[in-house]
Amino acid sequence: MKCTVALFSFGLASKPRQQRNQGVTWKKPGSTGTLPPLPVPPKKPQPWVQVVGHAGSFHAGDYGMLLKRYSEGEQQCLQRLMEDSLRPFVPGYHGVVQRAEQDYNMMDDLLTHFNSPAIMDCKIGTRTYLEEELTKARERPQPRQDMYEKMVDVDPEAPTAEEQALQAVLKTRYMQWRETLSSTTTLGFRIEGIKKADGVCNTNFKRTKSREEVMQALQDYVDCNALIVKGYLRRLKELQLVLETSDFFRTHEVVGSSLLFVHDSTGKTGVWMIDFGKTVPLPPPLTLDHRTPWEEGNREDGYLWGLDNLIDVLTDILPHLNLNLTDRTSSKPKHPLQPEPYRI
Ligand SMILES: O=P(O)(O)O[C@H]1[C@H](O)[C@@H](OP(=O)(O)O)[C@H](OP(=O)(O)O)[C@@H](OP(=O)(O)O)[C@H]1O
Ligand SMILES: Nc1ncnc2c1ncn2[C@@H]1O[C@H](COP(=O)(O)OP(=O)(O)O)[C@@H](O)[C@H]1O
């Protein structure tokens, strides 16, 4: 799908938006010599942007809330995450709401405190389908025509003779093909989509596979700004430490989940874990270290291995970037082969 922009399609409170702004009054300066501070005019509502994912699943709400089409599994994860050490790394969860007879999980809109942000969705892990989906596909195979078409659009040679005859592929086969076509298998993460600050959106990363291609895409995403990368690296390293001790993480298979990167021109950066639609609790006493390679039955997802690699790749691009946040005239590295040393 293409990036979707939404402007408050569902108000979450009974008070309409315009009414909320009526509390702001502009006073004349008094005659005592000291000027009272001028009230700040109300901020223009920022449009919420969806970079990738299912079309029609989200509604931007008022008061910095986001509604995502209800899934019980995701609700349980978000509830548990509110009690876990990972809480600062996920959107705040605020329960279930109903709109037009549809249930939604209500969570924080992570874009709220950014100004015209650049956004990147990176899917983490070496496997993008659940083990239970593999079992189901064997027991009751349901070849899909839509996935065949998506496959042929990218590479007409990709389907096997049997798949060509059927004009359909199994979902797990499609997902495995996407994993090996991109950097999921080799690096344990892949770029799904990027929206730059100028509004330009790119979801054409299906074939972005090699370390060099990934580095190039990341470098372009941050506009060669080392301070942004430094901010991201700080946050990712904190996340890495918390993941290593989180009870939630140890006891869940985390599949198809993304890290949402956000930054803006002030230099503010943020990274959060999103999308727990395919995150499932493990049968006790099974736990995962998220770094051991996957073998069917061990449930490992490669999440931490992918995060380790993502941190490595971001660290590797640092010497090629500009340290000067405000120098927009020199956004390309001047001597890519002789980079200046960079220290974190
Ligand atoms: O990105 P493309 O190549 O379009 O493929 C999509 C993604 O893999 C989705 O995963 P995610 O939501 O993690 O992005 C997946 O949704 P699931 O999460 O339901 O597996 C879709 O499956 P279907 O929804 O079955 O079509 C699949 O068609
Ligand atoms: N809490 C959030 N705040 C801001 N944007 C979000 C949030 N959750 C999701 N998004 C946006 O929606 C996109 C799809 O989210 P995701 O949960 O992965 O949906 P899906 O389950 O349909 O794949 C993300 O790439 C991001 O742009």
Short mmCIF file of N, CA, C and O and ligand atoms in Angstrom, two decimals, residues 1 52-54 68 121 123 128-130 133 144 146-147 150-151 154 171 174-175 177-178 190 192 206 255-258 275 277-278, ligand 1:
data_model
loop_
_atom_site.label_atom_id
_atom_site.label_comp_id
_atom_site.label_asym_id
_atom_site.label_seq_id
_atom_site.Cartn_x
_atom_site.Cartn_y
_atom_site.Cartn_z
N MET A 1 0.83 -1.21 0.00
CA MET A 1 0.00 0.00 0.00
C MET A 1 0.87 1.26 0.00
O MET A 1 2.03 1.22 0.34
N VAL A 52 3.10 1.91 6.15
CA VAL A 52 2.80 0.61 5.51
C VAL A 52 1.68 -0.07 6.29
O VAL A 52 1.10 0.52 7.18
N GLY A 53 1.41 -1.31 5.98
CA GLY A 53 0.40 -2.07 6.74
C GLY A 53 -0.93 -2.12 6.03
O GLY A 53 -1.09 -1.60 4.93
N HIS A 54 -1.91 -2.78 6.68
CA HIS A 54 -3.21 -3.00 6.05
C HIS A 54 -3.97 -1.68 5.87
O HIS A 54 -4.06 -0.89 6.81
N LYS A 68 -6.63 1.32 16.14
CA LYS A 68 -6.26 0.24 15.21
C LYS A 68 -7.32 -0.85 15.31
O LYS A 68 -7.71 -1.24 16.43
N ASP A 121 9.47 2.52 8.82
CA ASP A 121 8.98 1.27 9.41
C ASP A 121 9.96 0.17 9.03
O ASP A 121 10.18 -0.10 7.85
N LYS A 123 10.77 -3.84 9.68
CA LYS A 123 10.25 -5.10 10.25
C LYS A 123 11.43 -5.89 10.82
O LYS A 123 12.42 -6.13 10.12
N THR A 128 8.76 -14.07 9.27
CA THR A 128 7.63 -13.12 9.25
C THR A 128 6.27 -13.82 9.32
O THR A 128 5.24 -13.20 9.12
N TYR A 129 6.29 -15.14 9.54
CA TYR A 129 5.03 -15.89 9.70
C TYR A 129 5.18 -16.76 10.94
O TYR A 129 6.30 -17.15 11.32
N LEU A 130 4.06 -17.08 11.56
CA LEU A 130 4.09 -17.87 12.78
C LEU A 130 4.27 -19.36 12.47
O LEU A 130 3.85 -19.83 11.41
N GLU A 133 1.14 -20.94 11.48
CA GLU A 133 0.69 -20.71 10.10
C GLU A 133 1.29 -21.76 9.16
O GLU A 133 0.66 -22.19 8.20
N ARG A 144 -3.12 -18.70 -2.55
CA ARG A 144 -3.74 -17.37 -2.71
C ARG A 144 -3.33 -16.71 -4.01
O ARG A 144 -2.15 -16.57 -4.31
N ASP A 146 -4.05 -13.52 -4.77
CA ASP A 146 -3.56 -12.14 -4.56
C ASP A 146 -2.05 -12.13 -4.30
O ASP A 146 -1.32 -11.26 -4.78
N MET A 147 -1.58 -13.17 -3.57
CA MET A 147 -0.15 -13.20 -3.26
C MET A 147 0.66 -13.61 -4.50
O MET A 147 1.79 -13.15 -4.69
N LYS A 150 1.04 -10.43 -6.39
CA LYS A 150 2.06 -9.54 -5.80
C LYS A 150 3.46 -10.05 -6.13
O LYS A 150 4.38 -9.29 -6.37
N MET A 151 3.59 -11.39 -6.15
CA MET A 151 4.90 -12.00 -6.43
C MET A 151 5.31 -11.74 -7.88
O MET A 151 6.43 -11.28 -8.16
N VAL A 154 6.61 -8.30 -8.82
CA VAL A 154 8.01 -8.02 -8.49
C VAL A 154 8.95 -8.83 -9.36
O VAL A 154 9.96 -8.33 -9.85
N LYS A 171 0.50 -18.70 1.50
CA LYS A 171 0.96 -17.49 2.20
C LYS A 171 2.38 -17.67 2.75
O LYS A 171 3.23 -16.79 2.63
N TYR A 174 4.87 -17.30 0.06
CA TYR A 174 5.02 -15.88 -0.31
C TYR A 174 5.88 -15.15 0.73
O TYR A 174 6.79 -14.39 0.38
N MET A 175 5.59 -15.42 2.01
CA MET A 175 6.33 -14.73 3.08
C MET A 175 7.81 -15.12 3.04
O MET A 175 8.68 -14.27 3.23
N TRP A 177 9.50 -16.13 0.44
CA TRP A 177 10.08 -15.48 -0.75
C TRP A 177 10.42 -14.02 -0.46
O TRP A 177 11.50 -13.54 -0.80
N ARG A 178 9.51 -13.31 0.24
CA ARG A 178 9.76 -11.91 0.61
C ARG A 178 10.97 -11.80 1.56
O ARG A 178 11.75 -10.84 1.49
N ARG A 190 14.24 -5.73 7.85
CA ARG A 190 14.11 -5.13 6.52
C ARG A 190 13.35 -3.82 6.60
O ARG A 190 12.52 -3.62 7.50
N GLU A 192 10.55 -1.53 5.48
CA GLU A 192 9.24 -1.72 4.85
C GLU A 192 8.80 -0.47 4.11
O GLU A 192 8.27 -0.54 3.02
N LYS A 206 11.24 -3.89 -1.50
CA LYS A 206 11.12 -5.36 -1.49
C LYS A 206 12.44 -6.04 -1.87
O LYS A 206 12.74 -7.13 -1.43
N VAL A 255 6.71 -11.96 16.00
CA VAL A 255 6.81 -12.13 14.54
C VAL A 255 6.07 -10.99 13.84
O VAL A 255 4.98 -10.60 14.26
N GLY A 256 6.67 -10.46 12.79
CA GLY A 256 6.01 -9.43 11.99
C GLY A 256 5.90 -8.08 12.69
O GLY A 256 5.18 -7.20 12.24
N SER A 257 6.63 -7.93 13.78
CA SER A 257 6.59 -6.67 14.52
C SER A 257 7.61 -5.71 13.93
O SER A 257 8.63 -6.13 13.39
N SER A 258 7.32 -4.41 14.02
CA SER A 258 8.22 -3.42 13.42
C SER A 258 8.78 -2.48 14.47
O SER A 258 8.22 -2.33 15.56
N ASP A 275 3.06 -3.06 16.24
CA ASP A 275 2.44 -4.19 15.55
C ASP A 275 2.68 -5.53 16.27
O ASP A 275 3.66 -6.24 15.98
N GLY A 277 0.30 -7.91 16.24
CA GLY A 277 -0.76 -8.78 15.71
C GLY A 277 -0.32 -10.23 15.60
O GLY A 277 -1.14 -11.15 15.63
N LYS A 278 0.98 -10.45 15.44
CA LYS A 278 1.48 -11.83 15.35
C LYS A 278 2.53 -12.09 16.42
O LYS A 278 3.55 -12.73 16.18
O1 LIG B 1 3.89 -6.65 2.69
P1 LIG B 1 3.23 -7.52 1.66
O2 LIG B 1 4.19 -8.12 0.72
O3 LIG B 1 2.07 -6.84 1.00
O4 LIG B 1 2.62 -8.79 2.47
C1 LIG B 1 1.73 -8.64 3.53
C2 LIG B 1 2.53 -8.52 4.85
O5 LIG B 1 3.43 -9.59 4.99
C3 LIG B 1 1.59 -8.51 6.05
O6 LIG B 1 2.36 -8.53 7.25
P2 LIG B 1 2.43 -7.29 8.24
O7 LIG B 1 1.05 -7.02 8.74
O8 LIG B 1 3.35 -7.75 9.30
O9 LIG B 1 2.99 -6.19 7.42
C4 LIG B 1 0.68 -9.73 6.06
O10 LIG B 1 -0.26 -9.55 7.09
P3 LIG B 1 -0.46 -10.48 8.37
O11 LIG B 1 0.04 -9.65 9.51
O12 LIG B 1 -1.92 -10.69 8.41
O13 LIG B 1 0.31 -11.75 8.19
C5 LIG B 1 -0.10 -9.82 4.77
O14 LIG B 1 -0.86 -11.01 4.82
P4 LIG B 1 -2.45 -11.00 4.62
O15 LIG B 1 -3.02 -9.99 5.60
O16 LIG B 1 -2.86 -12.41 4.95
O17 LIG B 1 -2.66 -10.61 3.20
C6 LIG B 1 0.83 -9.85 3.56
O18 LIG B 1 0.02 -9.86 2.38
#
